[in-house]
Short mmCIF file of C-alpha atoms and ligand atoms in Angstrom, two decimals:
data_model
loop_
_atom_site.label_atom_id
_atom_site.label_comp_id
_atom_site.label_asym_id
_atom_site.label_seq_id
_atom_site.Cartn_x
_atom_site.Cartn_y
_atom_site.Cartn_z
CA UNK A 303 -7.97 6.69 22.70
CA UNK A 304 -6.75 6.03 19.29
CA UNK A 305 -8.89 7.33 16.25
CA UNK A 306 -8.39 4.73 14.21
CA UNK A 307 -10.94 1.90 14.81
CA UNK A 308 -9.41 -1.77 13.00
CA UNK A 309 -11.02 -4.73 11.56
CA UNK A 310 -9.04 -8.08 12.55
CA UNK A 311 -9.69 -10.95 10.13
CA UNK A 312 -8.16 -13.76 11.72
CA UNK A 313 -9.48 -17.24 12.35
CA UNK A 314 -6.24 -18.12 14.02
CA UNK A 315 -7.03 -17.18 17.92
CA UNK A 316 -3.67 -17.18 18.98
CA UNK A 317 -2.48 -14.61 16.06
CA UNK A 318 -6.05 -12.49 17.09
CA UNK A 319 -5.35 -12.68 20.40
CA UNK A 320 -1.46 -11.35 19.69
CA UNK A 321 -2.95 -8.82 17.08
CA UNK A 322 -5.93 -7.46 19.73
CA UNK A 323 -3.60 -7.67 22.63
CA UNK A 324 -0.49 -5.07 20.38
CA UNK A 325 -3.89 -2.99 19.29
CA UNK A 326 -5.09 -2.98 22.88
CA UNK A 327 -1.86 -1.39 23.83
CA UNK A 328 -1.89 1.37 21.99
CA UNK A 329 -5.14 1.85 22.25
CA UNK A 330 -6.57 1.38 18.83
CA UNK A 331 -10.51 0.42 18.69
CA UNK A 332 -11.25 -2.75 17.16
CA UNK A 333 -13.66 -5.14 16.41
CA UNK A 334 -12.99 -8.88 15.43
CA UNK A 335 -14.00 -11.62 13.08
CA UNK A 336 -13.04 -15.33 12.67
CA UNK A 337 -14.17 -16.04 9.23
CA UNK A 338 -15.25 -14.37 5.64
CA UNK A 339 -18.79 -14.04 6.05
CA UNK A 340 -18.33 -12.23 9.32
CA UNK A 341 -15.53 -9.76 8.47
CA UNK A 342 -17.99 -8.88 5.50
CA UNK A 343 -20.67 -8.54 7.81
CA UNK A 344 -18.38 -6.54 9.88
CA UNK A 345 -16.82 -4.61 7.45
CA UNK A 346 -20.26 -3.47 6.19
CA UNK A 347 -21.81 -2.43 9.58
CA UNK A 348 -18.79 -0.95 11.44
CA UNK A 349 -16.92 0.72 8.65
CA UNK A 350 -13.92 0.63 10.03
CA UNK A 351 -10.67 2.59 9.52
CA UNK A 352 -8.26 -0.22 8.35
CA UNK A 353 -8.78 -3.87 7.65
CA UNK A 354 -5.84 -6.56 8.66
CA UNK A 355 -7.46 -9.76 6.76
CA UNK A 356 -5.66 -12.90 6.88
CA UNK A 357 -6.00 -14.94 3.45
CA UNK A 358 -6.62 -18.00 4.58
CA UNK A 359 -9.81 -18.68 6.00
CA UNK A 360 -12.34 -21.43 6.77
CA UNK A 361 -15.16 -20.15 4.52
CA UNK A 362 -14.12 -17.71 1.61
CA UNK A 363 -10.91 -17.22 -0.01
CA UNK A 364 -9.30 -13.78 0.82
CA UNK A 365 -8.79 -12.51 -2.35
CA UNK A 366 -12.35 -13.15 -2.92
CA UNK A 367 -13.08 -11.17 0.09
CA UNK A 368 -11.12 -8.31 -1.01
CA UNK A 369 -12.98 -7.97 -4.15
CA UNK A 370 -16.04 -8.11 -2.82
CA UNK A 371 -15.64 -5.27 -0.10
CA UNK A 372 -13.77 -3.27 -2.74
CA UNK A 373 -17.18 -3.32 -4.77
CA UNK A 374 -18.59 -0.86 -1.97
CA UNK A 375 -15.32 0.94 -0.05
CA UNK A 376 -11.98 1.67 -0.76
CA UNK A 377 -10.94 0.99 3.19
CA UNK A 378 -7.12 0.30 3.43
CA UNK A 379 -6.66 -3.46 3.44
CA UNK A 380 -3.28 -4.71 4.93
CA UNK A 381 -3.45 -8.25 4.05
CA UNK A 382 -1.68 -10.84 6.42
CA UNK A 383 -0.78 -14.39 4.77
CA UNK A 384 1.16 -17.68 6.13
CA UNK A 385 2.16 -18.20 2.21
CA UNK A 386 5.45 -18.04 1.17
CA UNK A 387 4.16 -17.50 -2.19
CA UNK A 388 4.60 -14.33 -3.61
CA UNK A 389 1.73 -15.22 -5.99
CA UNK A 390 -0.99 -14.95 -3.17
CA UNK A 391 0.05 -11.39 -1.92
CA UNK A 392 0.65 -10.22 -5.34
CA UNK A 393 -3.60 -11.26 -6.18
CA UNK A 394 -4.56 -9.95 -2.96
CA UNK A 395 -2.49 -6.76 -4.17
CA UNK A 396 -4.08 -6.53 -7.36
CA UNK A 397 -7.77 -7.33 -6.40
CA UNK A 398 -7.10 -3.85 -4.00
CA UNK A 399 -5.74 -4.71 -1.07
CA UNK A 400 -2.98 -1.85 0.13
CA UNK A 401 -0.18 -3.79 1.90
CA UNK A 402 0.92 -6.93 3.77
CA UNK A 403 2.51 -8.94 6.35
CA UNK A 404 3.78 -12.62 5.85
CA UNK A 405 3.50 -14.43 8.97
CA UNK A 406 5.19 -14.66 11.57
CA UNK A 407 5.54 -11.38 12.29
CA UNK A 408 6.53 -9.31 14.93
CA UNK A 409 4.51 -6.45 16.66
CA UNK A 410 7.26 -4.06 15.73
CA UNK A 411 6.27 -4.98 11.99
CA UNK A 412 2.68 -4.82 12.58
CA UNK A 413 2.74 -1.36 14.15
CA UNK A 414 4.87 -0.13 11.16
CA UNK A 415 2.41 -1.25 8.41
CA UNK A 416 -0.76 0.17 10.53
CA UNK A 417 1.38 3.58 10.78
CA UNK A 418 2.00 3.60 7.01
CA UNK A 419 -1.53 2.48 6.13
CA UNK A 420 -2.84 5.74 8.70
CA UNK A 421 -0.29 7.83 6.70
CA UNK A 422 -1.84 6.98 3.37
CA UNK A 423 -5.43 7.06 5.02
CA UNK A 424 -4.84 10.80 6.07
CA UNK A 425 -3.82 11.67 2.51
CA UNK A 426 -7.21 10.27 0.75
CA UNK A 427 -9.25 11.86 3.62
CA UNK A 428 -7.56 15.51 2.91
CA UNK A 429 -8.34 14.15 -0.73
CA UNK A 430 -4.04 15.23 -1.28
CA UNK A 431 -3.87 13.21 -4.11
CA UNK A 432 -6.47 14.63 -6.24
CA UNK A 433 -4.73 18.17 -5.87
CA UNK A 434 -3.18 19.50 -8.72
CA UNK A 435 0.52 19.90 -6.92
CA UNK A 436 1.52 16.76 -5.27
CA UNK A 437 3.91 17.22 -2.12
CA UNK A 438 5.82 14.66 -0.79
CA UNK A 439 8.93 15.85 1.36
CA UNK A 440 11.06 17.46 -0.65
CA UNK A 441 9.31 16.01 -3.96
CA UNK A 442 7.15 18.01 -5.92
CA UNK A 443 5.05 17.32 -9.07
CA UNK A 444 3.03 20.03 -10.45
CA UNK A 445 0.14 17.57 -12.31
CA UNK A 446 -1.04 20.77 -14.93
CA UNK A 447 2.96 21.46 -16.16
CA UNK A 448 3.74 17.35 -15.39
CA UNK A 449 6.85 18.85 -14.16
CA UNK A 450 8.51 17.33 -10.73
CA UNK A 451 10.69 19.21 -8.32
CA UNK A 452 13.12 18.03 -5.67
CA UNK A 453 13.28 20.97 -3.35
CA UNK A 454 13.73 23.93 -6.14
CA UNK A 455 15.58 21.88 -8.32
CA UNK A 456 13.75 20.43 -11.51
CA UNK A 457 13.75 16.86 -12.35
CA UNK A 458 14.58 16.35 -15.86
CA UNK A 459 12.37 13.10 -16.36
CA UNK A 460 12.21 11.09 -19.90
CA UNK A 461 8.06 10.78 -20.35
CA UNK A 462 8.01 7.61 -19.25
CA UNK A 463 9.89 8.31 -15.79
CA UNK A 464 7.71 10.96 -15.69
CA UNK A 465 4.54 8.49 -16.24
CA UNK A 466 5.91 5.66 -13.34
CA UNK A 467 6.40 8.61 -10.79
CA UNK A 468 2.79 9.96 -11.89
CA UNK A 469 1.50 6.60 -10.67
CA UNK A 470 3.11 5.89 -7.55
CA UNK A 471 2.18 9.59 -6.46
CA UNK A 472 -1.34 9.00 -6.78
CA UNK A 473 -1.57 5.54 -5.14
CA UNK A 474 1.59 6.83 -2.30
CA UNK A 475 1.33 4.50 0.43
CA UNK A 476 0.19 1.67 -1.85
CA UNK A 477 2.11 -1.38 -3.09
CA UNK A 478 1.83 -1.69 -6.78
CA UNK A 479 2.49 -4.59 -8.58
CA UNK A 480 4.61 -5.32 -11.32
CA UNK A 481 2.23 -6.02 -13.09
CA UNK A 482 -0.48 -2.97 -12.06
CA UNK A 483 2.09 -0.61 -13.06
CA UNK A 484 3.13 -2.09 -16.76
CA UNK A 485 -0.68 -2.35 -17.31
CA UNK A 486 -1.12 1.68 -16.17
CA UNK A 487 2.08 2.99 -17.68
CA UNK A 488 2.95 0.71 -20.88
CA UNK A 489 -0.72 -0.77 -21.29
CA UNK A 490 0.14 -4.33 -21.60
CA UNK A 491 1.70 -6.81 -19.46
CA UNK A 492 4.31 -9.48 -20.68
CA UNK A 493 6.92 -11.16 -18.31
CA UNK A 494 9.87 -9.67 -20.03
CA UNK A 495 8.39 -5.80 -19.68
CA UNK A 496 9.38 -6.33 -15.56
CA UNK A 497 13.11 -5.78 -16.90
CA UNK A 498 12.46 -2.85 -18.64
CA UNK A 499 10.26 -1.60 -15.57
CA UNK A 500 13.14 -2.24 -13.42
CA UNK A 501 15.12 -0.02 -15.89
CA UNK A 502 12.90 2.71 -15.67
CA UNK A 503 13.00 2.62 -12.16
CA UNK A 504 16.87 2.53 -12.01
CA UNK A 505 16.89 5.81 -13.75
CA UNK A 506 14.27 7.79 -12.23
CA UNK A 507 15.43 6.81 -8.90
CA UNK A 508 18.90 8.05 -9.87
CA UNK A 509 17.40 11.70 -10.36
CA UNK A 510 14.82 11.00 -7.71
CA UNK A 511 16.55 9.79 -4.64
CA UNK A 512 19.79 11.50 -2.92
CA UNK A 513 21.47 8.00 -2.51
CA UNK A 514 19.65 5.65 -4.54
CA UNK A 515 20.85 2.81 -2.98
CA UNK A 516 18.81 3.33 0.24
CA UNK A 517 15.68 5.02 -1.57
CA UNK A 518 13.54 7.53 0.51
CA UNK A 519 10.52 7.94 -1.74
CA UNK A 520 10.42 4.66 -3.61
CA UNK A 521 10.00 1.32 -1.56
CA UNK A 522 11.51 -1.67 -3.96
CA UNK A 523 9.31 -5.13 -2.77
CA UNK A 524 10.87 -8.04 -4.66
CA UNK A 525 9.36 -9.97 -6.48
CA UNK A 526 6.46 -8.11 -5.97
CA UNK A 527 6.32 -4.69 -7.16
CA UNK A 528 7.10 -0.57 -5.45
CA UNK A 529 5.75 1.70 -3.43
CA UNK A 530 5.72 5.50 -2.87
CA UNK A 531 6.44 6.72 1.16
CA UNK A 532 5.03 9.44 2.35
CA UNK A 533 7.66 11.39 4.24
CA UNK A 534 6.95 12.52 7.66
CA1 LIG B 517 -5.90 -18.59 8.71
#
């Protein structure tokens, strides 16, 4: 049996059924519910591992739902949405919630999420990103010095490259918005600060990444923000 023990969000019986049926294959444990109060009620008296919420539901908005259960846990939240709109995922994103899938989706993509969201689980259970040297693959960042290593070379950062790949250490697995990480890094948020993020990013994946054109560490999501992988 699979440790991992998932909350499914759905009010959508034929996506529950296809999301229960992939879990019940690989043998996850689950538990179900069809609308906001329930996966609340759920949520609180099962605790469960990982959360796949869909956003739109009879009763209560999902963002609102995500807020709320945030108030109490910080349980990965892998959000799953029938909007196009960036807009939606990028709220649900901000009010906490980890990661998400636009339907449809296939079972391949679903498995991949719940492995990356178990990934990032294991590292705030072993409590890895409160150490004071960060290892990630071949990455290294010594938090005391705020130096970062690839393998035994030494990554000359500027401060503020320095500052992004702080960030998206401590939140690795996580999809940070645009605007999460202008508000963290540069402290304020206007439209035309996403360029310069972008430019940051350009350069620190140039010293970060062995061909930054297929990036290892740092996940680009358009239009929505980056994430840091952990490497198996
Ligand atoms: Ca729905």
């Amino acid at each position: 049996m699979n440790k991992y023990q998932i909350l499914v969000v759905e009010d959508d019986t034929a996506v529950r059924n296809l999301i229960t049926t992939t879990l019940k294959a690989r043998e996850y444990r689950f538990v179900t519910a069809g609308s906001g109060e329930s996966a609340i009620t759920e949520a609180a008296s099962h605790n469960p591992d990982i959360i796949l919420l869909d956003l739109g539901l009879p009763d209560i908005d999902g963002v609102e739902i995500i807020r709320r259960i945030r108030s109490w846990s910080n349980v990965p939240i892998i959000v799953i949405s029938a909007r196009s709109e960036d807009s939606d995922k990028i709220d649900a994103l901000d009010a906490g919630a980890d990661d998400y899938l636009t339907k449809p989706f296939s079972v391949e993509e679903l498995l991949a999420r719940l492995r990356v969201t178990q990934r990032r689980l294991a590292l705030m259970q072993t409590g890895q990103t409160q150490q004071a040297v960060y290892e990630n693959g071949q990455l290294r960042i010594d938090y005391a010095s705020g130096c970062a290593y690839l393998g035994e070379e030494e990554l000359h950062l500027t401060p503020m490259e320095y500052k992004l790949l702080y960030l998206l250490a401590q939140n690795t697995g996580k999809v940070l918005t645009h605007k999460f990480i202008l508000q963290k890094v540069w402290g304020s948020c206007l439209e035309g600060d996403i360029a310069s993020l972008r430019v940051f990013m350009t350069t620190l994946r140039r010293k970060l990444e062995k061909a930054p054109g297929s990036p290892q560490y740092i996940q680009t999501h358009i239009g929505i923000g980056y994430r840091m992988l952990k490497i198996e």
